[in-house]
Short mmCIF file of C-alpha atoms in Angstrom, two decimals:
data_model
loop_
_atom_site.label_atom_id
_atom_site.label_comp_id
_atom_site.label_asym_id
_atom_site.label_seq_id
_atom_site.Cartn_x
_atom_site.Cartn_y
_atom_site.Cartn_z
CA UNK A 157 -0.97 6.14 -2.84
CA UNK A 158 -3.88 3.94 -2.35
CA UNK A 159 -7.08 2.90 -3.50
CA UNK A 160 -7.48 -0.38 -2.09
CA UNK A 161 -10.31 0.32 0.32
CA UNK A 162 -12.21 1.53 -2.56
CA UNK A 163 -12.07 -1.60 -4.10
CA UNK A 164 -14.07 -4.66 -3.15
CA UNK A 165 -12.56 -7.17 -0.65
CA UNK A 166 -13.38 -10.45 -3.12
CA UNK A 167 -11.29 -8.79 -5.77
CA UNK A 168 -7.89 -9.43 -3.92
CA UNK A 169 -8.78 -13.41 -3.98
CA UNK A 170 -6.22 -13.36 -6.87
CA UNK A 171 -2.94 -11.81 -7.91
CA UNK A 172 -2.48 -9.98 -11.34
CA UNK A 173 -4.59 -8.42 -14.00
CA UNK A 174 -8.16 -8.66 -13.29
CA UNK A 175 -11.44 -7.79 -14.27
CA UNK A 176 -13.25 -5.36 -12.28
CA UNK A 177 -15.98 -8.34 -12.38
CA UNK A 178 -13.09 -9.93 -10.62
CA UNK A 179 -12.08 -12.30 -13.05
CA UNK A 180 -8.28 -12.85 -14.14
CA UNK A 181 -7.00 -11.37 -17.29
CA UNK A 182 -4.81 -14.18 -18.91
CA UNK A 183 -1.20 -13.77 -18.06
CA UNK A 184 1.12 -14.91 -20.99
CA UNK A 185 4.65 -14.71 -19.84
CA UNK A 186 6.59 -12.93 -17.01
CA UNK A 187 10.34 -11.66 -17.39
CA UNK A 188 12.47 -10.34 -14.62
CA UNK A 189 15.74 -8.48 -14.75
CA UNK A 190 17.45 -8.40 -11.27
CA UNK A 191 20.20 -5.88 -11.00
CA UNK A 192 22.29 -6.08 -7.70
CA UNK A 193 24.90 -3.79 -6.68
CA UNK A 194 26.35 -4.88 -3.28
CA UNK A 195 23.80 -4.56 -1.01
CA UNK A 196 20.98 -3.49 -2.80
CA UNK A 197 18.27 -4.92 -5.77
CA UNK A 198 16.83 -3.12 -8.48
CA UNK A 199 14.31 -5.27 -10.13
CA UNK A 200 12.68 -4.88 -13.81
CA UNK A 201 9.62 -6.63 -13.89
CA UNK A 202 7.37 -7.03 -17.28
CA UNK A 203 4.24 -8.94 -17.75
CA UNK A 204 2.09 -9.55 -20.69
CA UNK A 205 -1.17 -10.37 -20.83
CA UNK A 206 -3.74 -10.65 -22.89
CA UNK A 207 -7.74 -9.70 -23.52
CA UNK A 208 -9.40 -13.00 -24.80
CA UNK A 209 -13.35 -11.56 -24.31
CA UNK A 210 -14.94 -9.99 -26.98
CA UNK A 211 -15.57 -6.64 -25.38
CA UNK A 212 -13.58 -3.97 -23.81
CA UNK A 213 -12.45 -4.42 -19.95
CA UNK A 214 -11.81 -2.19 -17.33
CA UNK A 215 -8.76 -4.20 -15.37
CA UNK A 216 -7.17 -3.81 -11.69
CA UNK A 217 -3.65 -5.07 -11.46
CA UNK A 218 -2.85 -6.48 -8.04
CA UNK A 219 0.62 -7.68 -7.15
CA UNK A 220 3.01 -8.47 -3.89
CA UNK A 221 6.21 -6.37 -3.47
CA UNK A 222 8.61 -6.15 -0.72
CA UNK A 223 7.74 -4.18 2.30
CA UNK A 224 10.23 -1.62 2.18
CA UNK A 225 10.61 -1.69 -1.73
CA UNK A 226 10.45 2.00 -3.53
CA UNK A 227 8.46 1.48 -7.09
CA UNK A 228 10.68 3.87 -9.22
CA UNK A 229 9.10 3.75 -12.45
CA UNK A 230 5.64 2.10 -13.92
CA UNK A 231 4.58 2.14 -17.34
CA UNK A 232 1.86 0.08 -19.30
CA UNK A 233 1.52 -0.31 -23.07
CA UNK A 234 -2.03 -1.18 -24.42
CA UNK A 235 -1.73 -2.45 -28.53
CA UNK A 236 0.00 0.60 -29.72
CA UNK A 237 -0.23 3.06 -26.78
CA UNK A 238 1.90 3.12 -23.77
CA UNK A 239 1.30 4.96 -20.66
CA UNK A 240 3.65 5.76 -18.04
CA UNK A 241 2.98 6.41 -14.20
CA UNK A 242 3.50 10.02 -12.73
CA UNK A 243 3.41 10.22 -8.65
CA UNK A 244 0.66 12.46 -7.44
CA UNK A 245 -0.88 13.23 -4.61
CA UNK A 246 -3.76 10.39 -3.77
CA UNK A 247 -7.11 12.66 -4.07
CA UNK A 248 -5.85 14.36 -7.20
CA UNK A 249 -4.82 11.08 -8.86
CA UNK A 250 -8.28 9.59 -8.33
CA UNK A 251 -10.38 12.03 -9.95
CA UNK A 252 -8.15 12.60 -13.05
CA UNK A 253 -8.70 8.49 -13.38
CA UNK A 254 -12.42 8.87 -12.88
CA UNK A 255 -12.27 11.83 -15.76
CA UNK A 256 -9.99 9.90 -18.13
CA UNK A 257 -12.51 6.48 -17.76
CA UNK A 258 -15.80 8.27 -17.88
CA UNK A 259 -14.38 9.60 -21.67
CA UNK A 260 -13.74 6.47 -22.60
CA UNK A 261 -9.66 6.96 -22.54
CA UNK A 262 -7.31 4.56 -20.94
CA UNK A 263 -5.56 5.71 -17.58
CA UNK A 264 -3.78 3.66 -15.02
CA UNK A 265 -3.62 4.29 -11.24
CA UNK A 266 -1.08 2.52 -8.87
CA UNK A 267 -1.70 2.70 -5.54
CA UNK A 268 -0.11 1.30 -2.50
CA UNK A 269 -2.35 -0.56 0.64
CA UNK A 270 -2.43 1.67 3.68
CA UNK A 271 -2.70 -1.29 5.83
CA UNK A 272 0.04 -3.55 4.15
CA UNK A 273 2.92 -1.95 2.14
CA UNK A 274 3.82 -5.47 0.27
CA UNK A 275 0.45 -5.31 -1.57
CA UNK A 276 -0.03 -2.64 -4.64
CA UNK A 277 -2.81 -2.26 -6.36
CA UNK A 278 -3.70 -0.59 -9.86
CA UNK A 279 -6.57 0.10 -11.87
CA UNK A 280 -5.46 0.12 -15.81
CA UNK A 281 -8.34 1.22 -17.19
CA UNK A 282 -9.88 -0.13 -20.74
CA UNK A 283 -8.50 -3.29 -22.68
CA UNK A 284 -10.13 -3.59 -26.25
CA UNK A 285 -11.40 -6.91 -26.98
CA UNK A 286 -8.06 -9.05 -28.38
CA UNK A 287 -5.39 -6.38 -27.32
CA UNK A 288 -2.61 -7.23 -25.42
CA UNK A 289 -1.09 -5.43 -22.24
CA UNK A 290 2.33 -5.02 -21.33
CA UNK A 291 2.94 -4.13 -17.87
CA UNK A 292 6.58 -2.68 -17.03
CA UNK A 293 7.13 -2.19 -12.95
CA UNK A 294 10.67 -1.43 -11.80
CA UNK A 295 11.32 -1.07 -7.80
CA UNK A 296 14.63 -1.08 -6.15
CA UNK A 297 14.94 -2.98 -2.15
CA UNK A 298 17.91 -3.43 0.28
CA UNK A 299 18.85 -7.24 0.32
CA UNK A 300 18.88 -8.78 3.89
CA UNK A 301 21.91 -10.57 5.21
CA UNK A 302 21.06 -14.39 6.52
CA UNK A 303 22.89 -16.09 9.24
CA UNK A 304 25.41 -17.58 6.62
CA UNK A 305 26.08 -14.25 5.29
CA UNK A 306 24.01 -14.92 2.14
CA UNK A 307 22.17 -11.59 0.60
CA UNK A 308 18.63 -13.11 0.31
CA UNK A 309 16.15 -12.23 -2.79
CA UNK A 310 12.54 -13.25 -2.84
CA UNK A 311 10.60 -12.78 -5.98
CA UNK A 312 6.93 -13.81 -5.05
CA UNK A 313 4.70 -15.82 -6.95
CA UNK A 314 1.77 -16.01 -4.46
CA UNK A 315 1.07 -13.78 -1.24
CA UNK A 316 -0.77 -15.80 1.68
CA UNK A 317 -4.16 -14.99 2.30
CA UNK A 318 -3.96 -11.84 4.78
CA UNK A 319 -6.62 -12.33 8.08
CA UNK A 320 -8.36 -9.28 9.22
CA UNK A 321 -9.51 -9.20 12.71
CA UNK A 322 -13.22 -8.24 13.42
CA UNK A 323 -13.70 -4.44 13.56
CA UNK A 324 -9.89 -3.62 12.25
CA UNK A 325 -10.52 -0.94 9.27
CA UNK A 326 -8.69 -2.89 6.83
CA UNK A 327 -10.25 -5.01 3.68
CA UNK A 328 -9.23 -8.23 3.83
CA UNK A 329 -6.69 -9.30 1.02
CA UNK A 330 -6.57 -13.00 -0.26
CA UNK A 331 -4.57 -14.69 -2.57
CA UNK A 332 -4.42 -18.04 -3.29
CA UNK A 333 -1.12 -20.17 -4.49
CA UNK A 334 -1.44 -22.44 -7.78
CA UNK A 335 -0.49 -26.08 -8.39
CA UNK A 336 2.29 -26.23 -11.43
CA UNK A 337 0.16 -27.85 -13.47
CA UNK A 338 -2.39 -25.13 -13.77
CA UNK A 339 0.30 -22.15 -14.33
CA UNK A 340 -0.11 -21.71 -18.18
CA UNK A 341 2.74 -19.24 -18.17
CA UNK A 342 6.89 -18.88 -17.62
CA UNK A 343 9.26 -17.11 -16.11
CA UNK A 344 12.40 -15.79 -17.42
CA UNK A 345 14.83 -14.61 -15.13
CA UNK A 346 18.14 -13.17 -15.49
CA UNK A 347 20.39 -11.24 -12.91
CA UNK A 348 23.83 -9.25 -13.06
CA UNK A 349 25.70 -8.99 -9.62
CA UNK A 350 28.38 -6.48 -8.92
CA UNK A 351 30.19 -5.71 -5.57
CA UNK A 352 33.43 -3.97 -4.37
CA UNK A 353 33.88 -7.81 -3.06
CA UNK A 354 34.29 -11.02 -5.22
CA UNK A 355 31.17 -13.18 -5.92
CA UNK A 356 31.71 -16.18 -4.50
CA UNK A 357 28.62 -18.02 -5.27
CA UNK A 358 24.98 -17.86 -5.82
CA UNK A 359 22.17 -20.21 -5.19
CA UNK A 360 19.04 -20.67 -5.41
CA UNK A 361 15.67 -22.75 -4.57
CA UNK A 362 14.92 -22.80 -8.16
CA UNK A 363 17.52 -24.64 -10.92
CA UNK A 364 19.96 -22.05 -12.28
CA UNK A 365 22.39 -22.08 -15.05
CA UNK A 366 26.12 -21.54 -14.33
CA UNK A 367 27.56 -18.39 -12.66
CA UNK A 368 29.00 -16.46 -15.86
CA UNK A 369 31.53 -14.03 -14.15
CA UNK A 370 32.39 -10.73 -16.43
CA UNK A 371 35.60 -9.83 -15.12
CA UNK A 372 38.90 -11.50 -13.88
CA UNK A 373 38.27 -10.11 -10.41
CA UNK A 374 35.23 -12.06 -10.39
CA UNK A 375 33.63 -8.89 -8.83
CA UNK A 376 30.83 -8.59 -11.78
CA UNK A 377 28.70 -11.45 -12.74
CA UNK A 378 25.28 -13.20 -14.36
CA UNK A 379 23.14 -15.79 -13.56
CA UNK A 380 20.15 -16.96 -15.27
CA UNK A 381 17.09 -19.29 -14.23
CA UNK A 382 17.18 -22.85 -15.83
CA UNK A 383 14.95 -22.75 -18.83
CA UNK A 384 10.78 -23.86 -18.59
CA UNK A 385 10.44 -22.52 -14.75
CA UNK A 386 6.70 -22.67 -13.98
CA UNK A 387 6.35 -20.13 -11.65
CA UNK A 388 4.10 -21.61 -9.08
CA UNK A 389 6.56 -20.82 -6.14
CA UNK A 390 8.74 -18.18 -4.74
CA UNK A 391 12.00 -17.82 -6.40
CA UNK A 392 14.56 -17.25 -3.66
CA UNK A 393 18.14 -16.32 -4.65
CA UNK A 394 21.22 -16.21 -2.16
CA UNK A 395 24.09 -14.07 -3.02
CA UNK A 396 27.81 -14.78 -1.52
CA UNK A 397 30.65 -12.42 -1.25
CA UNK A 398 34.11 -12.96 -0.34
CA UNK A 399 35.31 -11.71 2.86
CA UNK A 400 31.71 -10.49 3.67
CA UNK A 401 32.50 -8.56 6.99
CA UNK A 402 34.34 -5.96 5.17
CA UNK A 403 32.96 -2.94 5.27
CA UNK A 404 32.46 -1.18 1.95
CA UNK A 405 31.71 2.06 -0.05
CA UNK A 406 29.66 2.31 -3.33
CA UNK A 407 29.72 5.72 -5.03
CA UNK A 408 26.73 5.91 -7.93
CA UNK A 409 27.24 8.98 -10.52
CA UNK A 410 24.32 11.57 -10.88
CA UNK A 411 22.37 11.38 -13.86
CA UNK A 412 23.59 13.83 -16.36
CA UNK A 413 20.27 14.78 -17.33
CA UNK A 414 19.75 16.37 -13.77
CA UNK A 415 20.73 19.41 -12.18
CA UNK A 416 23.95 19.31 -9.82
CA UNK A 417 22.87 19.97 -6.51
CA UNK A 418 19.78 18.09 -6.83
CA UNK A 419 19.03 14.25 -5.36
CA UNK A 420 19.45 12.89 -8.75
CA UNK A 421 21.84 15.17 -10.15
CA UNK A 422 24.13 14.56 -7.38
CA UNK A 423 26.51 11.45 -6.95
CA UNK A 424 25.25 9.22 -3.99
CA UNK A 425 27.38 6.77 -1.46
CA UNK A 426 25.91 3.56 0.09
CA UNK A 427 28.43 2.60 2.98
CA UNK A 428 27.77 -0.93 4.60
CA UNK A 429 29.42 -1.27 7.96
CA UNK A 430 30.05 -4.34 9.50
CA UNK A 431 30.49 -2.97 13.64
CA UNK A 432 32.82 -5.22 15.35
CA UNK A 433 32.60 -5.13 19.23
CA UNK A 434 35.69 -5.56 21.18
CA UNK A 435 36.45 -8.90 22.37
CA UNK A 436 36.70 -7.55 26.30
CA UNK A 437 32.94 -6.10 26.32
CA UNK A 438 31.76 -9.74 24.19
CA UNK A 439 33.37 -12.11 26.74
CA UNK A 440 32.04 -9.64 29.70
CA UNK A 441 28.44 -10.17 29.12
CA UNK A 442 26.24 -11.56 31.17
CA UNK A 443 24.15 -14.38 29.68
CA UNK A 444 20.50 -12.66 31.43
CA UNK A 445 17.44 -11.60 29.87
CA UNK A 446 13.50 -12.24 29.79
CA UNK A 447 12.81 -14.24 26.70
CA UNK A 448 8.92 -13.90 25.85
CA UNK A 449 8.19 -16.36 22.52
CA UNK A 450 4.53 -15.39 20.77
CA UNK A 451 3.57 -18.24 18.71
CA UNK A 452 1.10 -18.23 15.65
CA UNK A 453 -1.36 -20.90 15.98
CA UNK A 454 -3.81 -19.67 13.42
CA UNK A 455 -5.47 -21.77 10.77
CA UNK A 456 -3.29 -20.75 8.23
CA UNK A 457 -0.25 -21.87 9.95
CA UNK A 458 -1.26 -25.47 9.17
CA UNK A 459 -0.52 -25.25 5.39
CA UNK A 460 2.84 -26.61 3.99
CA UNK A 461 5.53 -24.80 4.66
CA UNK A 462 6.60 -24.46 0.69
CA UNK A 463 5.13 -26.03 -2.72
CA UNK A 464 8.04 -28.98 -2.98
CA UNK A 465 7.81 -30.29 0.46
CA UNK A 466 4.16 -31.06 1.57
CA UNK A 467 5.02 -33.28 4.88
CA UNK A 468 6.25 -30.33 6.82
CA UNK A 469 3.59 -28.00 8.38
CA UNK A 470 4.18 -24.09 9.14
CA UNK A 471 3.13 -24.83 12.63
CA UNK A 472 5.64 -27.62 12.86
CA UNK A 473 8.36 -25.87 11.56
CA UNK A 474 7.75 -23.00 14.18
CA UNK A 475 7.64 -25.41 17.07
CA UNK A 476 11.21 -27.19 15.88
CA UNK A 477 12.57 -23.27 15.70
CA UNK A 478 10.99 -22.36 19.30
CA UNK A 479 11.94 -26.01 20.68
CA UNK A 480 15.73 -25.16 19.28
CA UNK A 481 15.43 -21.81 21.03
CA UNK A 482 14.47 -22.97 24.33
CA UNK A 483 17.09 -25.92 24.67
CA UNK A 484 19.45 -22.94 23.98
CA UNK A 485 18.92 -20.48 26.31
CA UNK A 486 21.41 -19.41 29.42
CA UNK A 487 20.53 -20.69 32.58
CA UNK A 488 19.30 -18.08 35.25
CA UNK A 489 17.38 -15.96 32.63
CA UNK A 490 13.58 -15.86 32.65
CA UNK A 491 10.92 -16.72 29.76
CA UNK A 492 7.33 -17.24 29.30
CA UNK A 493 5.49 -18.74 25.84
CA UNK A 494 2.57 -17.28 24.07
CA UNK A 495 0.58 -18.59 21.65
CA UNK A 496 -2.29 -16.94 19.60
CA UNK A 497 -5.41 -17.02 17.03
CA UNK A 498 -8.63 -15.76 17.57
CA UNK A 499 -7.78 -15.54 21.32
CA UNK A 500 -4.62 -16.27 23.02
CA UNK A 501 -2.91 -18.16 25.81
CA UNK A 502 0.43 -18.36 27.97
CA UNK A 503 2.41 -21.24 29.54
CA UNK A 504 3.02 -19.31 33.07
CA UNK A 505 1.04 -16.61 34.51
CA UNK A 506 3.81 -14.18 34.53
CA UNK A 507 7.60 -15.05 33.08
CA UNK A 508 9.42 -17.98 34.95
CA UNK A 509 13.28 -18.72 36.17
CA UNK A 510 14.95 -20.74 33.22
CA UNK A 511 15.73 -24.06 34.76
CA UNK A 512 15.84 -28.01 33.73
CA UNK A 513 12.39 -28.25 35.45
CA UNK A 514 10.55 -25.00 33.76
CA UNK A 515 12.30 -26.08 30.17
CA UNK A 516 11.08 -29.69 30.40
CA UNK A 517 7.30 -28.42 31.36
CA UNK A 518 7.18 -25.81 28.65
CA UNK A 519 8.77 -28.43 25.88
CA UNK A 520 6.02 -30.81 27.14
CA UNK A 521 3.63 -28.23 26.16
CA UNK A 522 4.64 -26.77 22.58
CA UNK A 523 4.83 -30.43 21.93
CA UNK A 524 0.99 -30.56 22.12
CA UNK A 525 0.28 -27.15 20.10
CA UNK A 526 -1.54 -27.11 16.98
CA UNK A 527 -2.89 -24.90 14.19
CA UNK A 528 -5.88 -24.84 16.07
CA UNK A 529 -6.97 -21.28 17.50
CA UNK A 530 -8.89 -19.87 14.28
CA UNK A 531 -7.69 -16.11 12.98
CA UNK A 532 -4.64 -14.25 13.41
CA UNK A 533 -5.43 -11.64 16.09
CA UNK A 534 -1.55 -10.37 17.35
CA UNK A 535 -2.88 -7.36 18.70
CA UNK A 536 -4.57 -8.63 22.26
CA UNK A 537 -1.46 -11.03 22.98
CA UNK A 538 1.08 -8.15 22.05
CA UNK A 539 -1.03 -5.84 24.42
CA UNK A 540 -0.95 -8.52 27.21
CA UNK A 541 2.80 -8.92 27.03
CA UNK A 542 3.57 -4.80 26.82
CA UNK A 543 1.39 -4.92 30.59
CA UNK A 544 3.77 -7.12 32.47
CA UNK A 545 5.97 -5.34 34.31
CA UNK A 546 9.91 -5.50 33.56
CA UNK A 547 11.89 -7.63 35.65
CA UNK A 548 14.88 -5.48 36.63
CA UNK A 549 18.44 -6.52 35.04
CA UNK A 550 16.94 -8.48 32.93
CA UNK A 551 16.07 -6.90 29.27
CA UNK A 552 13.04 -8.10 27.86
CA UNK A 553 13.63 -10.07 24.30
CA UNK A 554 10.72 -10.54 22.21
CA UNK A 555 10.06 -13.46 19.84
CA UNK A 556 7.84 -13.68 17.03
CA UNK A 557 6.97 -16.76 14.95
CA UNK A 558 4.09 -16.52 12.21
CA UNK A 559 3.45 -16.76 8.56
CA UNK A 560 2.40 -13.11 8.79
CA UNK A 561 -0.98 -13.41 7.30
CA UNK A 562 -2.55 -10.57 9.17
CA UNK A 563 -4.76 -7.41 7.72
CA UNK A 564 -3.61 -5.03 9.96
CA UNK A 565 0.16 -5.16 9.75
CA UNK A 566 0.37 -0.97 10.47
CA UNK A 567 -1.35 -1.36 13.58
CA UNK A 568 0.91 -4.32 14.97
CA UNK A 569 3.94 -2.43 14.07
CA UNK A 570 2.51 0.96 15.40
CA UNK A 571 2.28 -1.03 18.33
CA UNK A 572 5.68 -2.38 18.54
CA UNK A 573 7.15 0.88 17.73
CA UNK A 574 5.53 2.12 20.89
CA UNK A 575 7.24 -0.34 23.19
CA UNK A 576 10.51 -0.74 21.61
CA UNK A 577 12.13 1.35 24.59
CA UNK A 578 11.27 -1.43 27.00
CA UNK A 579 12.43 -4.44 24.93
CA UNK A 580 13.62 -5.70 21.50
CA UNK A 581 11.75 -7.64 18.81
CA UNK A 582 13.49 -10.66 16.85
CA UNK A 583 10.82 -11.76 14.48
CA UNK A 584 10.66 -15.37 12.21
CA UNK A 585 8.86 -15.25 9.32
CA UNK A 586 7.74 -18.84 8.89
CA UNK A 587 6.63 -20.21 4.97
CA UNK A 588 6.91 -19.50 1.78
CA UNK A 589 5.54 -15.88 0.99
CA UNK A 590 5.55 -14.75 4.73
CA UNK A 591 4.68 -10.83 4.61
CA UNK A 592 8.14 -9.22 4.44
CA UNK A 593 6.10 -5.97 5.57
CA UNK A 594 5.06 -7.59 9.08
CA UNK A 595 8.32 -9.55 9.73
CA UNK A 596 10.95 -6.70 8.36
CA UNK A 597 8.48 -4.20 10.30
CA UNK A 598 8.39 -5.94 13.38
CA UNK A 599 12.44 -6.38 13.72
CA UNK A 600 13.13 -2.80 12.44
CA UNK A 601 11.11 -0.92 15.12
CA UNK A 602 11.60 -3.41 17.71
CA UNK A 603 15.66 -3.11 17.36
CA UNK A 604 15.67 -6.76 16.65
CA UNK A 605 16.40 -8.93 13.86
CA UNK A 606 14.31 -10.37 11.11
CA UNK A 607 14.95 -14.23 9.56
CA UNK A 608 12.62 -16.02 7.04
CA UNK A 609 12.55 -19.84 7.43
CA UNK A 610 10.99 -21.43 4.13
CA UNK A 611 12.51 -24.83 4.51
CA UNK A 612 14.54 -26.92 7.39
CA UNK A 613 17.62 -26.85 5.47
CA UNK A 614 18.77 -23.68 7.02
CA UNK A 615 16.67 -23.05 10.11
CA UNK A 616 19.43 -24.17 13.15
CA UNK A 617 22.14 -21.35 12.14
CA UNK A 618 19.15 -18.78 11.66
CA UNK A 619 17.80 -19.30 15.03
CA UNK A 620 21.23 -19.50 16.74
CA UNK A 621 22.18 -16.21 15.28
CA UNK A 622 19.04 -14.38 16.70
CA UNK A 623 19.80 -15.94 20.08
CA UNK A 624 23.22 -14.99 20.01
CA UNK A 625 22.19 -11.11 18.84
CA UNK A 626 19.42 -11.22 21.82
CA UNK A 627 22.28 -11.87 24.41
CA UNK A 628 24.45 -8.72 23.15
CA UNK A 629 24.16 -5.78 24.89
CA UNK A 630 22.10 -3.11 23.53
CA UNK A 631 23.71 -0.45 21.64
CA UNK A 632 23.10 3.33 22.44
CA UNK A 633 24.32 6.94 21.70
CA UNK A 634 24.93 5.67 17.95
CA UNK A 635 26.35 8.27 15.63
CA UNK A 636 27.90 8.69 12.52
CA UNK A 637 30.44 11.19 11.33
CA UNK A 638 31.95 11.77 7.87
CA UNK A 639 35.74 13.52 7.13
CA UNK A 640 35.33 14.79 3.47
CA UNK A 641 37.72 17.10 1.41
CA UNK A 642 36.91 20.84 2.12
CA UNK A 643 34.57 21.47 -1.08
CA UNK A 644 32.64 18.49 -0.56
CA UNK A 645 29.61 18.02 1.97
CA UNK A 646 27.51 15.02 2.18
CA UNK A 647 23.38 15.15 3.24
CA UNK A 648 22.51 11.91 5.10
CA UNK A 649 19.29 10.17 3.33
CA UNK A 650 18.77 7.24 5.52
CA UNK A 651 17.22 7.30 9.00
CA UNK A 652 19.15 7.28 12.14
CA UNK A 653 20.69 3.64 12.96
CA UNK A 654 18.89 2.70 16.02
CA UNK A 655 19.86 -1.13 16.35
CA UNK A 656 23.50 -2.68 16.13
CA UNK A 657 24.74 -6.12 16.40
CA UNK A 658 28.23 -7.82 16.31
CA UNK A 659 28.96 -8.36 12.72
CA UNK A 660 25.43 -7.59 11.37
CA UNK A 661 25.39 -5.11 8.15
CA UNK A 662 23.58 -1.78 8.50
CA UNK A 663 23.72 0.47 5.48
CA UNK A 664 24.11 4.16 5.29
CA UNK A 665 23.56 6.27 2.12
CA UNK A 666 24.31 9.96 1.65
CA UNK A 667 24.08 12.29 -0.94
CA UNK A 668 27.54 14.02 -2.17
CA UNK A 669 27.60 17.78 -3.48
CA UNK A 670 30.54 19.97 -4.31
CA UNK A 671 33.64 18.92 -6.89
CA UNK A 672 36.26 16.77 -5.63
CA UNK A 673 39.32 15.83 -7.51
CA UNK A 674 39.59 12.22 -9.33
CA UNK A 675 41.65 10.69 -6.24
CA UNK A 676 39.78 12.33 -3.45
CA UNK A 677 39.11 10.07 -0.36
CA UNK A 678 36.25 10.39 2.53
CA UNK A 679 36.23 8.71 5.65
CA UNK A 680 33.07 7.66 7.85
CA UNK A 681 33.08 7.09 11.27
CA UNK A 682 30.53 5.07 12.98
CA UNK A 683 30.83 5.57 16.97
CA UNK A 684 28.46 4.04 19.53
CA UNK A 685 28.17 2.79 23.52
CA UNK A 686 28.68 -0.85 24.22
CA UNK A 687 27.63 -2.03 28.31
CA UNK A 688 29.22 1.71 29.25
CA UNK A 689 32.19 1.14 27.00
CA UNK A 690 32.98 3.79 24.09
CA UNK A 691 33.68 2.16 20.92
CA UNK A 692 33.93 3.38 16.94
CA UNK A 693 34.75 1.77 13.52
CA UNK A 694 35.97 3.60 10.67
CA UNK A 695 36.00 3.24 7.08
CA UNK A 696 37.84 4.80 4.42
CA UNK A 697 36.63 5.21 0.55
CA UNK A 698 36.86 6.63 -2.97
CA UNK A 699 34.84 9.67 -3.85
CA UNK A 700 35.03 8.58 -7.52
CA UNK A 701 31.99 7.33 -8.80
CA UNK A 702 31.57 3.59 -10.54
CA UNK A 703 31.17 3.46 -13.95
CA UNK A 704 28.09 2.15 -15.16
CA UNK A 705 25.76 2.57 -12.57
CA UNK A 706 22.38 1.98 -13.78
#
C-alpha cells in the first residue's frame, strides 16, 4: 500500500490533511477511542477537517502510526458522502484513483511508506469549498511491556523529522512539532481496558480522569483524558495489571457474519507467556559478553526530550543512559563505544577488556560527546561493527541509542536481521516521537529488547532491565505445542518466537477450528533450551470465547 515516493518530499513537512500545494487543511477536532484487551489495543481515531477555501481542493492525508500496527478500517465522509476503503494491490488502486479524480469524483487512496512503516499517507480527492471532511481510522497494535511491568500505549502528536542519507532511495519525510498555544483543536480520548487479571492502575503523561471499574473483580475499567487537553505532545498511557507475570489466554469469538472455517469466522486465541527460567541455570550464568554501544550524535539529538521539560536534551539523556550501563557492566567482559552522525568514530580501535582503567577512560570521552555530527547515517557504523571479528566465548550484545530520525529504516533493520546470528541488538528510543518502526524493528530482528526513554523518571529501571536481559544466555530450540480436544485444531497465526528472556512476555496467536463443548480446555506448552538445559513452561486455558469481544 504505498504512494509516498510519488508525493513531493516537501509535502511531508506537516502531518494531517494537506492540499496538493502543501498547505494544511484546518483540523477542527480529534476523537480517539482505545479498547485494550489484555496485551492488544484497538485504536479508533476520528479527525474532523473543514475546507475554508473558496474552491475545491485535492487533499492528501499524512499520519503517524506504530510501526507494527495493522489498519483494519478506514473511511471518510465528505459532506453527505461516505467512502469506505478496500484493500487492493498497489498499482490497481493507483489507476482507479487517477480515473476517479479525472472525472471529478471524490476518491481516497491510503498507503504505507516503503521506507518507514510508521507513516501512512492517503490522497483524499476533492473537498468542495466550505465542506467538512471526517476521517475515521481504526488500527490494532500490541502493547510493549515496560521495565516496571506497565503496558505502554502511545498516541503520537508529531513525528520527528526523518533524516535521509545522500544517495538513499527514500524520500525525506519531515514533520515538525507545534507549541500548545498554536494548536487550535482539542483531543477527546477515552480508553476501555479488559483482561483476565485485575487492573491495578492506569497512569499517563497527561492528566486523566479517575479510573472507573465496570465490575467487582476489577478486570474491566474505563478511563478518560482530562478535558481541554491541547494535542501538542504525545499522549503516553501506562496500564498495570495485578500478577503481571501470570500467563493468560484470551479466546475471541469469530464474527457471526463470516463463514466458519475462515479467519474471521473462527474463534482466535491469544496466549501471553512469561517464561520462568530455572534458578539453577540463572545462578550459573557467567557474566561475560562483548558490549558494543552505538550512540546517535546527529543534530536532532540536541533538541529537548519532550515539550514539558525543555532543559534536558536527547543527547544528555542518551549519555546518562550510557553512563549508567557503563558503570554496571560485569568485570571481565569486553566493550567499545561508537558514535555517529554523518560520519562515525569509536573510542578504542577494537573492543577492550572492562576494567577500572578502561571504564574511566570511556566515561571521560562520553562526558564530552555532543550532538554535533550532522545527519543520521547509521548504516556505516553498523557495517563496521559487524565486520569486526567476534571474541570467542564473549557473546556480542549491541546497544543502540537514537531518536530514530532516519529515512532508511528498512535498510537498517535488514542489516541487523542479516547479522542476527552473531549478536543480539538492544535499542533505546530517546525522546518523544522516536520512530517505533526503527526502535522495535532493531530489537525484534536482533533478538533483543526495545525501550523508549521519554523523560528521566523511568530511565534507570529500563536500563537495568535491558542489561539483565543482555547477560542472560541466548535461548535456542524454541517450540510451541498445543494439546486440544480431538475435534478442535489450531492454526498458529504468529511468526515463530526467536528470542526469550526471563519473565518477558511472548505472545502467540492461534485460529481454532472445529467444535468444542462449553467446558472444553486446551493446553499450550513452550519448550526451549537454555545454556544446554532443556526447559518447558505450560498453560491450561478454557476454550470458551469471551463475551463482547468487539
